[in-house]
Coordinates of C-alpha atoms in Angstrom, one line a residue:
M20 CA 57.9 69.4 158.9
R21 CA 54.4 69.1 157.6
K22 CA 53.4 67.0 155.0
N23 CA 52.5 69.2 152.6
E24 CA 55.6 71.3 152.9
K25 CA 57.8 68.3 153.0
N26 CA 55.6 67.3 149.5
S27 CA 56.8 70.8 148.6
I28 CA 60.3 70.0 149.4
K29 CA 60.6 66.7 147.6
L30 CA 58.7 68.2 144.1
W31 CA 61.2 71.0 144.0
K32 CA 64.2 68.3 144.3
I33 CA 63.0 66.5 141.6
V34 CA 62.5 69.9 139.4
L35 CA 65.7 71.1 140.1
Q36 CA 67.4 67.5 139.6
I37 CA 66.3 68.5 135.5
I38 CA 69.0 70.0 132.8
M39 CA 66.3 72.3 132.3
L40 CA 65.7 74.8 128.9
S41 CA 63.0 76.1 130.4
M42 CA 61.0 76.8 133.4
F43 CA 58.4 74.1 134.5
F44 CA 54.8 73.9 136.2
V45 CA 55.5 74.1 139.3
E46 CA 54.0 74.4 142.8
T47 CA 55.3 77.6 144.7
L48 CA 57.4 77.7 147.9
A49 CA 56.0 80.2 150.0
G50 CA 55.0 78.0 152.2
C51 CA 57.9 75.9 152.6
V52 CA 60.2 77.9 155.0
N53 CA 59.1 79.3 158.4
V54 CA 60.5 82.8 159.0
P55 CA 62.3 83.1 161.9
K56 CA 61.6 87.0 163.8
N57 CA 64.9 87.5 164.9
E58 CA 68.0 90.9 164.1
N59 CA 68.1 89.9 160.2
Q60 CA 64.5 90.3 160.1
Q61 CA 64.9 93.1 157.3
E62 CA 66.7 90.8 155.2
F63 CA 64.1 88.0 155.6
A64 CA 61.8 91.1 154.8
E65 CA 63.1 91.2 151.4
T66 CA 63.8 87.6 150.8
E67 CA 60.4 87.1 151.5
T68 CA 59.5 89.8 148.7
E69 CA 61.2 88.5 146.0
Q70 CA 60.1 85.2 146.8
N71 CA 56.8 86.3 146.4
E72 CA 57.8 87.7 143.1
Y73 CA 59.4 84.4 141.8
D74 CA 56.4 82.8 142.4
E75 CA 54.6 85.6 140.5
T76 CA 56.4 84.6 138.0
I77 CA 56.0 81.3 137.8
Q78 CA 52.5 82.0 137.4
A79 CA 52.9 84.3 134.5
N80 CA 55.8 82.0 133.0
E81 CA 52.7 80.0 132.6
E82 CA 50.4 81.8 131.5
F83 CA 53.2 82.9 129.3
S84 CA 52.8 79.6 127.8
M85 CA 49.7 79.9 126.6
L86 CA 50.6 83.5 124.3
G87 CA 52.9 81.3 121.6
V88 CA 55.8 79.8 123.2
P89 CA 55.9 76.3 124.5
I90 CA 58.2 74.8 127.7
L91 CA 60.3 72.5 126.8
T92 CA 62.5 70.6 129.7
I93 CA 65.3 68.6 129.5
E94 CA 66.2 65.8 131.4
T95 CA 69.3 63.1 131.3
A96 CA 69.0 59.7 132.5
S97 CA 71.0 56.8 132.1
A98 CA 71.1 52.8 131.6
S99 CA 72.6 49.7 131.8
C100 CA 72.6 46.7 129.2
Y101 CA 73.2 43.6 128.7
D102 CA 73.5 40.8 126.5
V103 CA 71.7 37.6 126.5
N104 CA 73.9 35.8 129.1
G105 CA 73.5 39.0 131.5
K106 CA 77.0 40.4 130.9
L107 CA 77.1 44.1 131.4
N108 CA 77.5 45.4 128.0
A109 CA 76.9 49.2 128.4
E110 CA 76.3 51.9 130.1
L111 CA 73.7 54.2 128.4
T112 CA 73.5 57.7 129.3
Y113 CA 70.9 59.9 127.4
D114 CA 68.5 63.0 127.5
I115 CA 64.4 62.8 127.6
V116 CA 62.9 65.8 126.1
S117 CA 59.8 66.8 126.7
L118 CA 57.2 70.1 125.9
E119 CA 54.5 71.5 127.7
G120 CA 52.0 74.4 127.3
N121 CA 47.9 74.6 125.9
G122 CA 48.1 74.4 122.6
F123 CA 51.7 72.8 121.9
E124 CA 50.1 68.8 121.8
T125 CA 50.7 68.3 118.7
V126 CA 54.1 69.1 118.7
S127 CA 55.0 67.5 122.1
Q128 CA 53.4 64.1 120.9
A129 CA 55.9 64.7 118.6
I130 CA 58.8 65.4 120.1
L131 CA 58.2 62.4 122.5
E132 CA 57.9 59.9 119.6
W133 CA 61.1 61.2 117.8
N134 CA 62.6 61.2 121.5
E135 CA 61.3 57.6 123.0
R136 CA 62.2 55.9 119.1
D137 CA 65.9 57.6 119.4
I138 CA 66.0 56.1 123.2
G139 CA 64.7 53.0 122.1
N140 CA 67.5 52.8 119.5
L141 CA 70.6 53.8 121.6
M142 CA 69.6 51.0 124.2
I143 CA 69.1 47.7 121.1
M144 CA 72.9 49.3 120.6
G145 CA 74.2 49.1 123.6
Q146 CA 72.5 45.5 124.1
E147 CA 74.1 44.5 120.2
Y148 CA 77.3 46.2 120.2
T149 CA 80.3 43.7 121.3
Y150 CA 84.1 45.0 121.1
D151 CA 86.2 43.2 123.7
E152 CA 85.3 41.5 126.8
K153 CA 87.3 43.3 128.8
Y154 CA 85.5 46.6 128.2
T155 CA 82.1 48.1 128.8
V156 CA 81.3 50.5 126.3
R157 CA 80.1 53.7 126.9
F158 CA 77.1 55.0 124.3
E159 CA 75.8 59.6 125.2
S160 CA 73.4 61.2 123.6
S161 CA 73.1 64.7 124.5
V162 CA 70.2 67.1 123.2
E163 CA 70.3 71.2 123.2
C164 CA 67.5 73.5 122.1
T165 CA 69.7 75.7 120.2
R166 CA 65.9 78.1 118.9
M167 CA 62.3 77.6 120.7
D168 CA 59.5 80.4 119.6
S169 CA 56.3 80.0 118.4
S170 CA 57.3 78.8 115.1
V171 CA 60.0 76.5 116.0
I172 CA 62.2 73.8 117.9
S173 CA 65.4 73.5 116.9
L174 CA 67.6 71.0 118.7
R175 CA 71.1 69.5 118.6
Q176 CA 72.0 65.9 119.2
Q177 CA 76.0 65.0 119.8
R178 CA 76.0 61.8 120.6
F179 CA 79.7 60.1 121.4
G180 CA 80.2 55.9 121.1
T181 CA 77.9 55.9 118.4
G182 CA 80.4 57.3 115.3
E183 CA 77.7 59.6 114.3
G184 CA 79.0 62.3 116.0
Y185 CA 76.2 65.6 115.5
L186 CA 72.8 65.7 114.4
G187 CA 70.3 68.2 114.0
V188 CA 66.1 68.1 115.4
N189 CA 63.7 70.8 113.9
F190 CA 60.1 70.2 114.7
D191 CA 57.4 72.9 113.3
V192 CA 55.4 74.3 116.1
A193 CA 51.6 74.0 115.1
S194 CA 51.9 71.1 113.0
G195 CA 54.3 69.3 114.7
K196 CA 56.6 68.4 111.4
K197 CA 59.5 66.9 111.4
L198 CA 61.1 69.8 108.6
V199 CA 63.5 68.6 106.4
L200 CA 65.4 71.8 104.8
S201 CA 62.2 72.3 101.6
D202 CA 59.7 72.6 104.3
I203 CA 61.2 76.7 105.3
L204 CA 62.2 77.2 102.1
V205 CA 59.9 79.1 99.5
D206 CA 63.0 79.1 96.6
E207 CA 65.4 76.4 96.6
E208 CA 67.0 76.9 93.7
G209 CA 67.9 80.6 94.6
F210 CA 68.8 79.3 98.1
Q211 CA 71.1 76.2 96.4
E212 CA 72.8 79.1 95.2
K213 CA 73.0 81.8 97.9
I214 CA 74.6 78.8 100.5
T215 CA 77.1 76.9 97.5
K216 CA 79.9 79.5 97.7
P217 CA 80.0 80.4 101.8
I218 CA 79.8 76.3 102.2
I219 CA 83.0 75.7 100.1
E220 CA 85.1 78.4 101.3
K221 CA 84.4 77.3 104.7
L222 CA 85.3 73.5 104.2
Q223 CA 88.3 75.1 102.3
E224 CA 89.4 77.1 105.5
V225 CA 88.9 73.9 107.8
L226 CA 90.2 71.0 106.1
D227 CA 93.7 70.1 105.4
T228 CA 94.9 70.5 101.4
D229 CA 94.4 66.9 101.1
I230 CA 90.9 65.9 102.7
F231 CA 89.7 69.5 101.2
N232 CA 90.8 68.1 97.8
G233 CA 89.4 64.7 97.7
Y234 CA 86.3 66.8 98.3
E235 CA 86.3 69.5 96.0
T236 CA 85.6 67.1 92.8
D237 CA 82.1 66.7 94.2
T238 CA 81.2 70.2 96.0
S239 CA 79.1 70.9 92.9
Q240 CA 75.5 72.5 94.1
D241 CA 74.2 69.1 92.9
W242 CA 76.2 67.7 95.8
I243 CA 75.6 70.6 98.3
S244 CA 71.8 70.5 97.6
E245 CA 71.6 66.3 98.2
Y246 CA 74.0 66.3 101.2
I247 CA 72.3 69.0 103.2
D248 CA 68.9 68.2 101.8
I249 CA 68.9 65.0 105.1
S250 CA 66.5 66.3 107.5
S251 CA 69.5 65.6 110.6
M252 CA 72.5 68.3 109.0
W253 CA 71.3 71.3 109.8
Y254 CA 69.9 73.8 112.4
L255 CA 68.3 76.7 113.3
D256 CA 69.9 79.0 115.6
A257 CA 69.8 83.1 116.7
V258 CA 71.9 84.2 113.6
G259 CA 71.3 81.5 111.3
I260 CA 71.0 78.1 109.6
V261 CA 73.7 75.7 110.8
F262 CA 74.9 72.9 108.8
F263 CA 77.1 69.8 109.8
F264 CA 79.6 67.9 107.9
D265 CA 81.2 65.3 109.2
F266 CA 84.1 63.9 108.0
S267 CA 85.1 61.2 110.3
E268 CA 84.5 58.5 108.1
I269 CA 87.1 59.1 105.3
N270 CA 89.4 60.9 108.2
P271 CA 90.5 57.6 110.9
I272 CA 92.4 59.7 113.2
Y273 CA 89.1 61.8 113.9
K274 CA 90.9 65.0 113.3
Y275 CA 88.0 66.4 112.0
N276 CA 84.9 65.0 114.2
S277 CA 82.4 67.9 112.8
V278 CA 82.8 70.9 110.6
T279 CA 79.9 73.2 110.5
V280 CA 78.7 76.3 108.4
T281 CA 76.2 79.3 109.6
I282 CA 74.5 80.5 106.4
P283 CA 73.4 83.8 108.3
Y284 CA 69.4 84.4 108.0
E285 CA 70.7 87.8 106.3
D286 CA 72.0 86.2 102.9
V287 CA 68.8 83.8 102.5
A288 CA 65.9 85.9 104.0
E289 CA 64.4 86.7 101.0
C290 CA 64.5 82.6 100.0
M291 CA 62.8 81.8 103.3
K292 CA 59.6 81.3 104.8
S293 CA 59.1 84.6 107.7
E294 CA 58.1 82.5 110.1
Y295 CA 61.7 80.3 110.1
C296 CA 63.8 83.5 109.3
G297 CA 65.2 84.8 113.0
I298 CA 63.2 84.5 116.4
H299 CA 59.3 84.6 115.3
G300 CA 57.8 86.8 118.3
A301 CA 58.9 85.2 122.2
G302 CA 61.5 82.8 121.8
V303 CA 65.2 81.7 122.9
A304 CA 68.2 80.7 120.8
R305 CA 72.0 80.3 121.0
F306 CA 74.0 82.8 120.0
P307 CA 77.9 82.8 118.7
V308 CA 80.6 84.1 120.4
N309 CA 83.4 85.7 118.5
E310 CA 81.4 86.1 115.6
T311 CA 80.3 89.6 114.0
V312 CA 76.6 88.6 113.1
R313 CA 73.3 90.5 111.6
V314 CA 70.0 90.2 113.8
N315 CA 67.4 92.2 114.4
L316 CA 67.2 94.2 117.2
S317 CA 64.0 96.0 117.0
E318 CA 61.7 96.5 119.3
E319 CA 58.9 95.9 116.1
K320 CA 60.1 93.1 114.7
F321 CA 58.2 93.6 111.6
M322 CA 56.9 95.7 108.9
E323 CA 53.0 96.2 107.5
K324 CA 51.6 94.0 105.1
D325 CA 51.9 97.2 102.0
A326 CA 55.4 96.8 103.0
V327 CA 56.6 93.3 102.8
N328 CA 58.6 92.0 99.6
E329 CA 55.8 89.8 98.4
S330 CA 58.3 87.8 96.8
S331 CA 59.5 86.4 99.5
G332 CA 56.8 87.3 102.1
I333 CA 59.5 88.3 104.1
E334 CA 58.7 91.2 106.7
I335 CA 61.4 91.4 108.6
L336 CA 62.1 95.5 109.2
S337 CA 65.6 95.9 109.7
W338 CA 69.0 94.0 110.5
D339 CA 71.8 95.2 113.2
T340 CA 75.9 93.9 113.4
V341 CA 76.5 92.4 116.3
M342 CA 79.8 90.2 117.9
L343 CA 79.8 89.3 121.3
A344 CA 83.2 89.3 120.8
F345 CA 86.1 87.8 123.8
E346 CA 89.9 88.1 123.8
G347 CA 91.7 85.8 125.9
D348 CA 95.6 86.2 127.5
E349 CA 97.9 84.7 125.6
E350 CA 100.1 84.3 128.6
D351 CA 97.1 82.9 130.9
W352 CA 96.3 79.5 128.4
G353 CA 93.8 81.9 126.7
W354 CA 92.5 82.3 130.4
G355 CA 91.2 85.8 131.1
G356 CA 90.9 89.0 129.2
K357 CA 88.6 90.6 127.8
A358 CA 85.3 90.8 126.5
G359 CA 82.6 93.2 125.0
I360 CA 79.2 93.8 123.2
I361 CA 79.9 95.0 119.9
I362 CA 76.1 96.4 118.0
N363 CA 76.5 98.7 115.1
D364 CA 78.3 101.8 116.4
R365 CA 78.3 101.6 120.2
Q366 CA 80.6 99.2 122.4
E367 CA 80.3 97.9 126.0
D368 CA 83.3 96.2 127.6
V369 CA 82.6 93.3 130.0
E370 CA 84.8 92.3 132.0
A371 CA 85.5 88.5 132.0
Y372 CA 88.2 86.8 134.1
Y373 CA 87.7 83.1 132.3
W374 CA 86.1 82.4 129.4
I375 CA 82.7 83.0 127.5
E376 CA 82.1 79.9 125.6
E377 CA 78.5 80.4 124.7
A378 CA 75.2 82.5 124.7
Y379 CA 71.8 83.1 124.4
L380 CA 69.4 85.8 122.4
L381 CA 66.1 86.0 124.4
S382 CA 63.4 87.8 122.6
Q383 CA 60.2 89.1 124.9
I384 CA 56.7 88.9 124.1
S385 CA 57.0 93.1 124.8
G386 CA 59.6 93.5 122.5
E387 CA 62.2 93.4 124.0
T388 CA 65.7 91.5 123.0
Y389 CA 68.7 90.7 126.1
L390 CA 71.6 88.8 125.5
L391 CA 72.5 86.3 127.9
F392 CA 75.8 85.2 128.6
D393 CA 78.5 84.4 131.1
D394 CA 81.8 84.2 132.4
E395 CA 83.3 80.3 133.6
N396 CA 85.8 78.5 134.6
L397 CA 86.7 74.8 134.6
D398 CA 86.1 75.1 138.8
H399 CA 83.4 77.6 139.2
N400 CA 85.6 79.8 141.6
G401 CA 84.2 83.5 141.1
C402 CA 81.9 83.2 137.6
I403 CA 79.3 85.4 136.7
T404 CA 76.4 85.5 134.2
Y405 CA 75.0 88.9 132.8
L406 CA 72.2 89.4 131.0
Y407 CA 71.9 93.2 129.0
D408 CA 69.3 94.1 127.3
I409 CA 70.3 95.2 123.8
T410 CA 67.2 96.3 122.3
N411 CA 66.9 98.8 119.2
G412 CA 71.0 98.2 119.3
E413 CA 70.9 99.9 122.8
I414 CA 73.4 98.2 125.0
E415 CA 72.2 98.7 128.7
K416 CA 73.4 96.0 131.8
R417 CA 70.1 94.9 133.9
E418 CA 71.9 92.1 135.4
E419 CA 75.5 90.3 136.7
Y420 CA 75.0 87.9 139.2
G421 CA 77.8 85.7 141.0
A422 CA 77.1 82.2 139.6
W423 CA 77.6 80.5 136.2
I424 CA 74.6 79.1 133.7
V425 CA 73.7 75.0 134.1
G426 CA 73.7 74.1 130.8
K427 CA 70.0 72.9 129.2
N428 CA 67.6 74.6 130.6
V429 CA 67.3 78.5 129.1
N430 CA 63.6 79.7 128.8
V431 CA 62.8 83.3 127.6
R432 CA 61.5 84.0 131.5
S433 CA 63.7 81.9 133.2
L434 CA 67.1 79.6 134.3
T435 CA 68.7 77.7 136.3
L436 CA 72.0 79.0 137.7
G437 CA 74.9 77.0 139.5
E438 CA 76.0 78.3 142.6
I439 CA 78.9 77.6 145.6
V440 CA 78.0 77.6 149.1
E441 CA 79.9 77.1 152.5
V442 CA 77.5 75.4 154.7
F443 CA 78.7 71.9 156.2
G444 CA 80.5 72.0 154.0
T445 CA 81.9 73.6 150.3
Y446 CA 78.8 72.2 147.8
F447 CA 77.9 73.1 144.3
I448 CA 74.0 74.3 144.5
T449 CA 71.5 74.6 141.6
T450 CA 68.7 77.1 142.2
S451 CA 66.1 78.4 139.5
Y452 CA 65.4 82.5 138.8
S453 CA 63.1 83.5 136.8
I454 CA 63.9 87.5 135.1
R455 CA 61.3 89.5 136.0
D456 CA 59.7 91.5 133.0
E457 CA 59.7 94.8 134.3
S458 CA 63.1 95.1 135.3
A459 CA 65.4 92.5 133.8
R460 CA 66.6 90.9 136.7
F461 CA 66.7 88.0 138.6
V462 CA 65.0 86.9 141.2
R463 CA 65.9 83.8 143.4
A464 CA 63.6 80.6 144.5
E465 CA 64.2 80.4 148.0
V466 CA 65.5 76.8 148.8
R467 CA 68.6 76.0 146.6
Y468 CA 69.6 72.2 145.7
N469 CA 72.7 70.4 146.5
N470 CA 73.9 69.5 143.0
S471 CA 77.2 67.5 144.3
R472 CA 76.0 64.7 146.8
N473 CA 78.7 62.9 147.2
S474 CA 80.0 63.9 150.4
S475 CA 78.3 62.7 153.9
L476 CA 78.6 63.9 156.8
N477 CA 79.2 61.9 160.1
V478 CA 77.9 63.3 163.3
I479 CA 79.4 62.6 166.4
R480 CA 77.7 63.9 169.1
D481 CA 74.1 65.1 169.4
L482 CA 72.9 67.3 166.8
P483 CA 69.4 69.4 167.0
V484 CA 66.7 69.0 163.6
V485 CA 63.6 69.1 162.6
I486 CA 61.9 66.3 161.4
D487 CA 58.2 66.3 160.3
G488 CA 58.0 69.8 162.5
E489 CA 59.5 68.3 165.5
K490 CA 62.6 69.1 167.4
T491 CA 65.1 66.3 168.4
S492 CA 68.4 65.4 167.5
L493 CA 70.5 63.0 165.5
P494 CA 72.8 60.5 167.5
P495 CA 76.2 59.9 167.2
G496 CA 76.8 57.2 164.1
S497 CA 74.1 58.9 161.8
R498 CA 75.4 60.0 158.4
I499 CA 74.0 62.8 156.1
I500 CA 73.8 64.3 153.3
I501 CA 72.8 68.1 153.0
T502 CA 70.1 68.0 149.8
A503 CA 69.4 71.7 150.1
I504 CA 69.8 75.0 152.0
D505 CA 68.2 78.7 152.6
D506 CA 68.0 81.7 152.5
S507 CA 66.3 81.6 156.4
K508 CA 69.4 79.4 157.6
I509 CA 67.9 76.2 157.2
A510 CA 70.2 72.9 155.4
Y511 CA 67.8 70.7 154.4
F512 CA 69.3 67.0 155.0
E513 CA 68.9 63.1 154.3
E514 CA 70.4 61.0 156.7
I515 CA 71.7 57.5 154.8
N516 CA 71.1 54.8 156.3
S517 CA 67.2 55.2 157.3
G518 CA 66.6 57.3 154.5
I519 CA 64.7 60.4 157.6
E520 CA 64.5 64.0 156.4
G521 CA 64.4 67.1 158.3
E522 CA 66.0 70.3 158.9
I523 CA 69.3 71.6 160.6
H524 CA 68.7 75.2 162.3
Y525 CA 71.8 77.7 162.3
T526 CA 73.3 80.8 162.3
D527 CA 76.5 82.4 160.9
G528 CA 76.8 85.8 162.1
D529 CA 75.1 89.3 162.0
S530 CA 77.5 89.7 158.9
G531 CA 76.7 86.1 157.7
E532 CA 80.7 85.5 157.7
G533 CA 81.0 84.2 161.1
P534 CA 81.0 80.6 162.4
I535 CA 78.2 78.1 161.5
C536 CA 76.7 77.5 164.6
V537 CA 73.9 74.8 165.7
D538 CA 72.3 75.4 169.0
G539 CA 75.0 77.9 169.7
V540 CA 77.9 75.1 169.0
E541 CA 79.9 75.6 166.3
E542 CA 79.5 73.2 163.6
S543 CA 83.4 70.9 163.5
A544 CA 82.0 69.8 167.1
Y545 CA 79.2 67.7 165.6
F546 CA 81.1 65.9 162.5
E547 CA 84.3 64.5 162.2
Y548 CA 85.0 66.2 159.3
L549 CA 83.6 69.0 157.1
P550 CA 84.3 69.1 153.3
Y551 CA 85.3 72.3 152.9
S552 CA 87.2 73.5 149.9
G553 CA 90.8 75.2 150.1

């Protein structure tokens, strides 16, 4: 492999180890793979066309960040904490959050400083925590973006082992300010009046009578006003403001770790600043499942100024009733069943075999609104990701793809999907996809990366490979890990003992269903054991 090709592969390996919330600025992959001229030339030509489209979309995504939406990345990391005597005291897992995009330097710096402080506090906690000499404590801090557009970046943080549960962190995109509730309101008193009753009703519905009665005397407007004004107790998503109520302190058995109450934007629109009341311009936000909600799906999102309600500043044109419903099969422990998208008086049935747990609303610069969700199960076998165009209340399926959404990575124009492939074993592969504006179809990057690199292959006979562009072979006794595959019938590997990286060129029959062979010899002849599932 030539040096520049090798560097490109390494770059993609780094990028796709990150669980993204959005697309990165990356170099194109078109020059990484030499497409052979053989009987599958037509197939490879189509792959090359897709790759060119993907590369164009990456470039467009970079330009897109200049039009009002930043690009957020979230990378999971870990650390070990030791006490003053060198004893392993705690294991930490946390997320590193970063933001890129021209014109977003201020909010990027604000997020960086918040994230560094947060990780620093977690590490101090790990160093100082002592519970029992027999145990190593594990602390986790997970961050997920619930809304990102040209006005606000809203993050939901979940902590395990620290006793804090859920937290919300919200940043104004223009100023970089960490928002408190009053920052997004134009009528604080009216807002408090509108949210008090639904919050009390929700708490009464969820909590046991004894627990609720303990709070009922305190659930006055003043109490709620004081509680929710804490900056870490709320976040924004596609449909409203979500408030956290953490009752673990009064409930020792932690039956109720956290109760959330969503206040729809529509119900408090006249009390909010318009830029925070629903996705502002292009953006992406979490969308609830099995809840009837009201969102704006109009292609023309805002009224002309002469039609604006001057008392509130709200410019939203209309609200549509939307529900992404899933009904599980009770005889099959809730797995399998039927799903449907219901918008106003329209309904579209969706075949669902497993479980729909989360979804995203994607608002495009050009005005379209997409609904993205996946039908996923525990072993990822047979998962499907769907993309529907629901602009102006219409329902049109644009994409149905046999993969599942890898969390923390959904952007307005791109996402990462997980797939299962069977090449020299069965592997969980992560692949970056772009969403084409014109067709709203997924376009796959050519290289797909093995995200479950826990199975090594022991070579038992000379294995033909390509290293640094030269044909050679690995001797018996070599141990390799498959790190990636591509559509040109190349598997990328790393030799464990030496760290050498290279390529294995293989064939799998005319239709891709034949035996996998290397240099005319079936794969099983080269390895002691191949980790195929089933």
